[in-house]
Amino acid sequence: MKMWAGRFQKEIDSDVNDFNSSISFDKRLYKQDITGSMAHAAMLAEQGIITKEEAAAITAGLLEIMAEIEADDSILSADAEDIHMNVEALLTKKIGPAGKKLHTARSRNDQVALDVRMYAREECGSIRAQLLSLLSALAKLASMHTATVMPGYTHLQRAQPITFAHHLMAYAQMFSRDVTRLNDAYARMDEMPLGSGALATSTFPINRESVAEKLGFSDITKNSLDGVSDRDYLLELTSAISIIMMHLSRFSEEIILWCSSEFSFIELDDAYSTGSSIMPQKKNPDIAELVRGKTGRVYGSLITLLTMMKGLPLAYNKDMQEDKEAFFDAADTVKMCLKVFTPMLETMRVKADNMRRAASGGFTNATDCADYLAKKGLPFRDAYKVTGQLVHVCIERGIGLSDLTVPELKEYCPLFSDDVYDAISLDACVGGRRVMGGPAPESVRRQIDIISVFIENQTRGDLK
Ligand code: ARG
């Protein structure tokens, strides 16, 4: 028998019952649901809406139910539709009439709004902690490679020499922005919606601030229609998660390239690689490929949520029940990816010699050759042209710029002298770029210091 049987003449069709039921996925909100209900019951007693004894019975019953669900969630039934009605039904069965008072001055609409917010803020905290670990791993790895020269690329063509640390710290910047994006999303989701009721609050003298305080929210939602129908916070969080995935995916793409024998810049640890069922020689970067692949499903969740919300009139609509699976999947996926990604980085072997060899080909010092002439007074555009001609000659002869003799160089520009070789050496190209943000070891060390302070501050401060 349904809770609303009074109004109905017929039992619900069984396919409709299954179609309508969300317990198979919203059961994971049981902790938030029960915690929220305990705060609500305590507030009802404080306000004299129910008695202290009733509140005590409700709390004791809810705690037992929490333990029972934890032990065996098959006590939850599709007939009771969702986690909210399941908990209420179990409570009433357990403690009798007092259980029926729990839903006073409350609707499932504000209840689910509360539960999902509580769940989302916990997820936000976990993802943030995982990002901070990834940042620590990056800073540590970078500090070992401030002198590991590698080619920097544009258009996937070797461009200018950088260091492996410089490259890693670019990702550290991205992930540090992701941390602050989560902080921002958290700040906006930190409002307690319970008390919004079905859509228009309640005539009972409830105390919303008290519930907010009990549940650790900084504030309460300010409009009841918005309180039950706002899912912006999920959109923001899923969009922050999508951006994290995009960053992880770019990084994965590079790891996949670096593992190829054509690059051979790194080798992943055996524990983070897979073999082939037919080709005995293979060692595949499946983890990185899966992270790249899973990015698509997270974007899918974001689009699901955006599309779900775009045509909804105020206030609650059942469409919003679809928010959970999309968000759960996005959060589960990013957590799973971060869990394997960080140790994959920590355990990989860096092939510094190959990186350096790659940087010494491909004329990555051509800009520095032009700069050398420009520093001797030749306008940069002319210096650029001379260097272009030299590159052309070198390509024809299959040599590098530093293989040309000074007399050969002088044929193209009299400003060349013996000091050119030092000026266009890989270490000079990297070491000379000491500007903040640049690849010179001392510049990257400054970047690492800044990120380390960031990690420390963010680890110390919680999300609020
Ligand atoms: N299971 C529902 C959801 O997830 C709970 C709210 C139901 N409210 C309603 N009026 N049907 O959205």
XYZ file of C-alpha atoms and ligand atoms in Angstrom:
476
model
C 0.000 0.000 0.000
C 1.363 3.386 -0.976
C 1.783 6.271 1.426
C -0.692 8.288 -0.654
C -3.296 5.460 -0.809
C -5.951 7.733 0.693
C -6.227 9.811 -2.445
C -6.109 6.845 -4.865
C -8.682 4.246 -5.867
C -6.305 1.768 -7.457
C -2.900 0.210 -6.792
C -0.015 1.510 -8.922
C 0.807 -0.477 -12.076
C 3.827 -2.645 -11.314
C 5.904 -1.431 -14.280
C 5.116 2.132 -13.278
C 6.195 1.300 -9.769
C 9.578 0.163 -11.039
C 9.823 3.073 -13.442
C 9.087 5.582 -10.718
C 11.291 4.066 -8.069
C 14.701 5.573 -7.404
C 15.777 3.418 -4.475
C 18.189 1.374 -6.601
C 20.409 4.449 -6.903
C 19.322 6.910 -4.208
C 19.969 4.329 -1.487
C 23.483 5.659 -1.351
C 22.017 8.794 0.242
C 20.931 6.866 3.333
C 23.487 8.465 5.612
C 22.661 11.994 4.523
C 18.941 11.231 4.668
C 19.115 9.874 8.195
C 21.461 12.600 9.434
C 19.158 15.240 7.969
C 16.133 13.585 9.569
C 17.789 13.526 12.972
C 18.522 17.254 12.741
C 14.951 17.893 11.611
C 13.480 15.845 14.478
C 15.699 17.586 17.031
C 14.561 20.968 15.698
C 10.891 19.915 15.800
C 11.350 19.062 19.483
C 13.199 22.320 20.231
C 10.301 24.207 18.728
C 7.721 22.200 20.673
C 6.251 20.755 17.466
C 6.879 17.212 18.693
C 7.795 16.115 22.215
C 11.318 15.486 23.437
C 10.389 11.826 23.978
C 9.150 11.507 20.407
C 12.340 13.080 19.111
C 14.426 10.733 21.241
C 12.529 7.713 19.912
C 12.954 8.952 16.351
C 16.681 9.495 16.802
C 17.230 6.105 18.407
C 15.196 4.414 15.683
C 17.042 6.248 12.907
C 20.427 5.283 14.344
C 19.389 1.643 14.370
C 18.139 1.897 10.813
C 21.434 3.454 9.742
C 23.304 0.455 11.186
C 20.837 -1.975 9.643
C 21.190 -0.468 6.168
C 24.955 -0.473 6.545
C 24.831 -4.178 7.387
C 22.380 -5.145 4.642
C 20.777 -2.730 2.224
C 18.343 -5.349 0.941
C 15.987 -4.137 3.675
C 15.285 -1.221 1.308
C 12.416 -1.930 -1.049
C 11.380 -0.610 -4.455
C 7.803 -0.444 -3.211
C 8.734 2.365 -0.889
C 9.991 4.207 -3.993
C 12.950 6.154 -2.692
C 15.352 6.399 0.222
C 13.209 9.002 2.001
C 10.054 6.895 2.100
C 12.015 3.735 2.830
C 13.591 5.248 5.920
C 10.275 6.633 7.091
C 8.534 3.283 6.581
C 11.281 1.413 8.439
C 11.133 3.954 11.253
C 7.379 3.716 11.670
C 7.583 -0.044 11.697
C 10.268 0.137 14.340
C 8.999 2.812 16.734
C 5.291 3.128 15.922
C 3.302 6.398 15.996
C 6.230 8.741 16.741
C 7.749 7.672 13.409
C 4.756 9.125 11.623
C 5.541 12.550 13.058
C 8.989 12.822 11.504
C 7.676 14.203 8.235
C 5.900 17.110 9.968
C 6.766 20.436 8.282
C 8.807 18.694 5.628
C 8.397 17.422 2.077
C 10.438 14.971 0.093
C 11.199 17.908 -2.152
C 13.215 19.801 0.447
C 14.424 16.518 1.912
C 16.007 15.356 -1.339
C 17.372 18.853 -1.929
C 19.098 18.598 1.449
C 20.367 15.049 0.981
C 21.900 15.719 -2.415
C 23.580 18.892 -1.189
C 25.068 17.046 1.763
C 26.255 14.252 -0.496
C 27.675 16.700 -3.035
C 29.629 18.622 -0.437
C 31.225 15.420 0.841
C 32.167 14.428 -2.683
C 33.554 17.893 -3.241
C 35.785 17.449 -0.175
C 37.032 14.016 -1.255
C 37.840 15.065 -4.801
C 39.614 18.134 -3.469
C 41.740 15.996 -1.134
C 42.665 13.724 -4.029
C 43.648 16.730 -6.135
C 45.867 18.001 -3.329
C 47.643 14.624 -3.239
C 48.119 14.767 -6.982
C 49.578 18.262 -6.606
C 52.005 17.048 -3.943
C 53.092 14.213 -6.205
C 53.638 16.642 -9.077
C 55.645 19.051 -6.934
C 57.800 16.213 -5.650
C 58.413 14.775 -9.106
C 59.125 18.226 -10.522
C 61.667 18.980 -7.812
C 63.682 15.967 -9.028
C 63.605 17.132 -12.644
C 64.352 20.848 -12.743
C 67.439 20.077 -14.853
C 65.878 17.333 -16.993
C 65.822 19.002 -20.393
C 63.073 17.958 -22.782
C 61.586 19.453 -25.908
C 58.602 21.726 -25.490
C 56.063 21.411 -28.291
C 53.571 23.461 -30.207
C 51.438 21.702 -32.834
C 53.163 18.557 -31.516
C 56.308 19.791 -33.295
C 59.437 20.351 -31.258
C 59.543 24.067 -30.483
C 61.888 25.163 -27.699
C 63.696 23.278 -24.961
C 62.088 23.207 -21.546
C 62.477 20.846 -18.603
C 60.358 17.966 -17.458
C 59.735 19.884 -14.218
C 58.478 22.880 -16.177
C 56.081 20.644 -18.085
C 54.811 18.981 -14.895
C 54.304 22.294 -13.181
C 52.022 23.419 -16.008
C 49.685 20.624 -14.907
C 50.140 21.671 -11.302
C 48.767 25.087 -12.253
C 45.724 23.467 -13.876
C 45.025 21.218 -10.909
C 45.482 24.077 -8.458
C 42.803 26.015 -10.345
C 40.643 22.908 -10.095
C 41.041 22.989 -6.318
C 39.911 26.610 -6.155
C 37.058 25.867 -8.541
C 35.871 23.232 -6.062
C 36.228 25.757 -3.241
C 34.024 28.181 -5.165
C 31.433 25.520 -5.945
C 31.431 24.498 -2.300
C 30.880 28.049 -1.084
C 27.732 28.345 -3.192
C 26.351 24.941 -2.224
C 26.786 25.673 1.461
C 23.129 26.668 2.019
C 20.605 24.501 3.790
C 17.321 24.021 1.886
C 15.228 22.130 4.453
C 12.184 24.121 5.522
C 11.402 25.015 1.923
C 8.724 22.338 2.240
C 7.109 21.119 -0.945
C 7.628 24.588 -2.394
C 6.147 27.160 0.005
C 7.702 26.425 3.410
C 5.405 25.585 6.325
C 2.983 27.113 8.790
C 4.721 25.267 11.637
C 7.084 27.489 13.647
C 10.220 25.723 12.364
C 13.752 26.974 12.964
C 15.724 26.549 9.780
C 18.888 28.113 11.204
C 19.010 25.492 13.900
C 18.868 22.681 11.326
C 21.563 24.425 9.265
C 23.807 24.705 12.286
C 23.327 21.070 13.279
C 24.244 19.950 9.784
C 27.219 22.284 9.458
C 25.836 24.610 6.799
C 26.925 28.255 6.907
C 23.605 29.592 5.733
C 20.075 28.691 4.650
C 18.474 29.024 1.213
C 16.532 32.270 0.859
C 13.579 31.338 -1.332
C 11.591 28.160 -0.945
C 10.781 27.691 -4.639
C 14.469 28.010 -5.415
C 15.387 25.907 -2.387
C 13.603 22.840 -3.743
C 14.351 23.296 -7.411
C 17.906 24.617 -7.527
C 20.441 22.164 -8.894
C 23.018 24.808 -9.874
C 25.376 23.455 -7.279
C 25.380 20.047 -8.971
C 25.912 21.676 -12.329
C 28.814 23.675 -10.983
C 30.379 20.707 -9.292
C 29.915 18.469 -12.325
C 31.353 21.165 -14.495
C 34.361 21.494 -12.174
C 34.688 17.692 -12.329
C 34.489 17.826 -16.132
C 37.325 20.337 -16.215
C 39.394 18.113 -13.907
C 38.741 15.216 -16.290
C 39.741 17.374 -19.241
C 43.038 18.148 -17.502
C 43.600 14.504 -16.612
C 42.764 13.541 -20.173
C 45.303 15.930 -21.709
C 47.915 14.651 -19.291
C 46.951 11.067 -20.147
C 47.335 11.789 -23.832
C 50.884 12.980 -23.204
C 51.684 9.974 -21.052
C 50.443 7.708 -23.836
C 52.651 9.516 -26.349
C 55.657 9.488 -24.025
C 55.295 5.726 -23.529
C 55.480 5.053 -27.260
C 58.817 3.865 -28.591
C 58.799 6.900 -30.906
C 59.022 9.214 -27.877
C 60.231 6.843 -25.187
C 60.361 9.603 -22.554
C 58.930 7.506 -19.732
C 58.168 3.938 -18.807
C 55.171 3.162 -16.640
C 55.562 0.738 -13.791
C 54.377 -2.807 -14.514
C 51.685 -2.418 -11.850
C 50.197 0.457 -13.859
C 50.397 -1.093 -17.324
C 48.757 -3.957 -19.117
C 49.902 -6.516 -21.661
C 48.366 -7.789 -24.851
C 46.605 -11.139 -25.223
C 48.401 -11.793 -28.508
C 51.456 -9.548 -28.859
C 54.029 -10.657 -26.285
C 56.173 -7.533 -26.608
C 53.407 -5.101 -25.638
C 53.201 -2.955 -22.560
C 50.209 -0.703 -22.894
C 49.286 2.497 -21.056
C 45.677 1.355 -20.551
C 45.211 3.357 -17.358
C 45.954 6.632 -19.104
C 43.776 5.610 -22.042
C 40.878 4.781 -19.733
C 41.172 8.105 -17.965
C 41.090 9.804 -21.378
C 38.141 7.619 -22.385
C 36.145 8.161 -19.213
C 36.310 11.911 -19.714
C 33.538 11.526 -22.278
C 31.107 9.964 -19.849
C 31.691 12.731 -17.325
C 30.949 15.349 -19.991
C 27.851 13.239 -20.726
C 26.722 13.651 -17.119
C 27.189 17.396 -17.313
C 25.080 17.572 -20.473
C 22.467 15.313 -18.852
C 22.161 17.717 -15.936
C 22.116 20.861 -18.038
C 19.492 19.419 -20.342
C 17.439 18.040 -17.468
C 17.105 21.523 -15.972
C 16.614 23.685 -19.031
C 12.868 23.388 -19.453
C 11.663 22.914 -15.899
C 8.998 25.228 -14.558
C 9.265 26.068 -10.878
C 9.343 24.342 -8.517
C 10.105 20.613 -8.089
C 9.566 18.297 -11.059
C 10.225 14.585 -11.093
C 12.718 15.084 -13.922
C 15.083 16.132 -11.162
C 15.244 12.587 -9.847
C 17.564 12.034 -12.834
C 20.180 14.306 -11.247
C 21.472 11.572 -9.001
C 22.738 8.929 -11.390
C 24.396 11.555 -13.565
C 26.129 13.240 -10.659
C 27.041 9.994 -8.884
C 28.645 8.661 -12.020
C 30.634 11.850 -12.610
C 31.889 11.934 -9.023
C 32.636 8.192 -8.905
C 34.514 8.406 -12.174
C 36.757 11.333 -11.292
C 37.578 9.776 -7.918
C 38.426 6.458 -9.516
C 40.611 8.180 -12.100
C 42.478 10.266 -9.529
C 43.014 7.191 -7.376
C 45.047 5.428 -10.059
C 46.489 8.454 -11.828
C 48.600 9.800 -8.959
C 50.410 6.535 -8.145
C 50.868 5.916 -11.868
C 52.866 9.176 -12.003
C 54.720 8.448 -8.792
C 55.933 5.075 -10.021
C 56.828 5.868 -13.623
C 60.444 5.828 -14.769
C 61.646 9.033 -16.413
C 64.074 8.518 -19.280
C 65.972 11.770 -18.971
C 68.574 10.875 -21.621
C 65.923 10.316 -24.260
C 64.220 13.559 -23.379
C 67.485 15.440 -23.726
C 68.312 13.728 -27.006
C 64.927 14.677 -28.405
C 65.441 18.264 -27.309
C 68.807 18.466 -29.078
C 67.228 17.635 -32.435
C 64.491 19.516 -34.201
C 66.217 22.921 -34.032
C 64.701 23.749 -30.661
C 67.537 26.279 -30.264
C 66.623 28.234 -33.420
C 64.845 30.981 -31.472
C 67.932 31.340 -29.299
C 70.125 31.629 -32.373
C 67.937 34.485 -33.624
C 67.956 36.041 -30.147
C 71.778 35.808 -30.130
C 71.975 37.938 -33.283
C 69.277 40.303 -31.996
C 71.248 40.814 -28.782
C 74.239 41.786 -30.978
C 72.168 44.531 -32.580
C 70.523 42.903 -35.588
C 66.763 43.678 -35.667
C 64.905 40.539 -34.556
C 63.060 40.095 -37.840
C 66.380 40.061 -39.753
C 67.905 37.708 -37.201
C 64.889 35.435 -37.625
C 65.440 35.389 -41.392
C 69.155 34.570 -41.138
C 68.418 31.749 -38.717
C 65.724 30.397 -41.028
C 68.295 30.228 -43.827
C 70.732 28.418 -41.539
C 68.043 25.899 -40.537
C 67.376 25.271 -44.201
C 71.054 24.577 -44.873
C 71.303 22.318 -41.826
C 68.253 20.300 -42.857
C 69.818 19.745 -46.285
C 73.078 18.631 -44.711
C 71.413 16.599 -41.940
C 73.150 18.515 -39.122
C 72.217 20.839 -36.266
C 72.872 24.585 -35.933
C 75.785 24.072 -33.567
C 77.491 21.809 -36.110
C 78.089 24.803 -38.397
C 81.563 26.399 -38.117
C 81.971 30.084 -37.335
C 83.227 30.846 -40.900
C 80.149 29.073 -42.282
C 77.911 31.073 -39.960
C 79.626 34.316 -40.882
C 78.694 33.764 -44.532
C 75.121 34.456 -43.442
C 75.833 37.128 -40.857
C 79.116 38.703 -39.769
C 77.868 39.102 -36.185
C 78.463 35.422 -35.438
C 81.532 34.548 -33.352
C 82.800 31.763 -31.075
C 80.369 32.629 -28.268
C 77.432 31.406 -30.373
C 77.925 27.785 -29.295
C 77.401 28.612 -25.635
C 74.467 30.839 -26.472
C 72.583 28.129 -28.358
C 73.459 25.179 -26.132
C 70.441 23.393 -24.656
C 71.376 24.376 -21.147
C 71.718 28.023 -22.119
C 68.372 27.958 -23.930
C 66.688 26.614 -20.808
C 68.822 28.343 -18.191
C 68.512 31.749 -19.812
C 64.738 31.765 -19.441
C 64.725 32.896 -15.858
C 61.614 35.039 -16.193
C 58.853 34.075 -13.739
C 56.949 31.243 -15.380
C 59.916 30.139 -17.461
C 61.773 26.814 -17.667
C 65.094 27.839 -16.010
C 65.691 25.650 -12.956
C 65.468 28.579 -10.528
C 62.242 29.783 -12.118
C 60.643 26.334 -11.894
C 61.866 26.007 -8.310
C 59.973 29.209 -7.562
C 56.884 27.692 -9.192
C 57.291 24.580 -7.045
C 57.620 26.733 -3.912
C 54.445 28.621 -4.755
C 52.509 25.398 -5.321
C 53.893 23.914 -2.119
C 52.630 26.897 -0.142
C 49.284 26.560 -1.929
C 49.059 22.866 -0.999
C 49.921 23.656 2.606
C 47.342 26.443 2.889
C 44.639 24.436 1.174
C 45.344 21.368 3.287
C 45.172 23.413 6.458
C 41.992 25.267 5.565
C 38.887 23.185 5.113
C 36.390 23.999 2.407
C 34.730 26.862 4.237
N 12.948 10.505 -5.321
C 12.661 11.885 -5.526
C 13.842 12.574 -6.203
O 14.861 12.015 -6.198
C 12.395 12.542 -4.225
C 11.460 13.710 -4.311
C 10.147 13.267 -4.739
N 9.166 14.289 -4.679
C 8.003 14.167 -5.300
N 7.202 15.141 -5.154
N 7.719 13.155 -6.042
O 13.735 13.629 -6.765
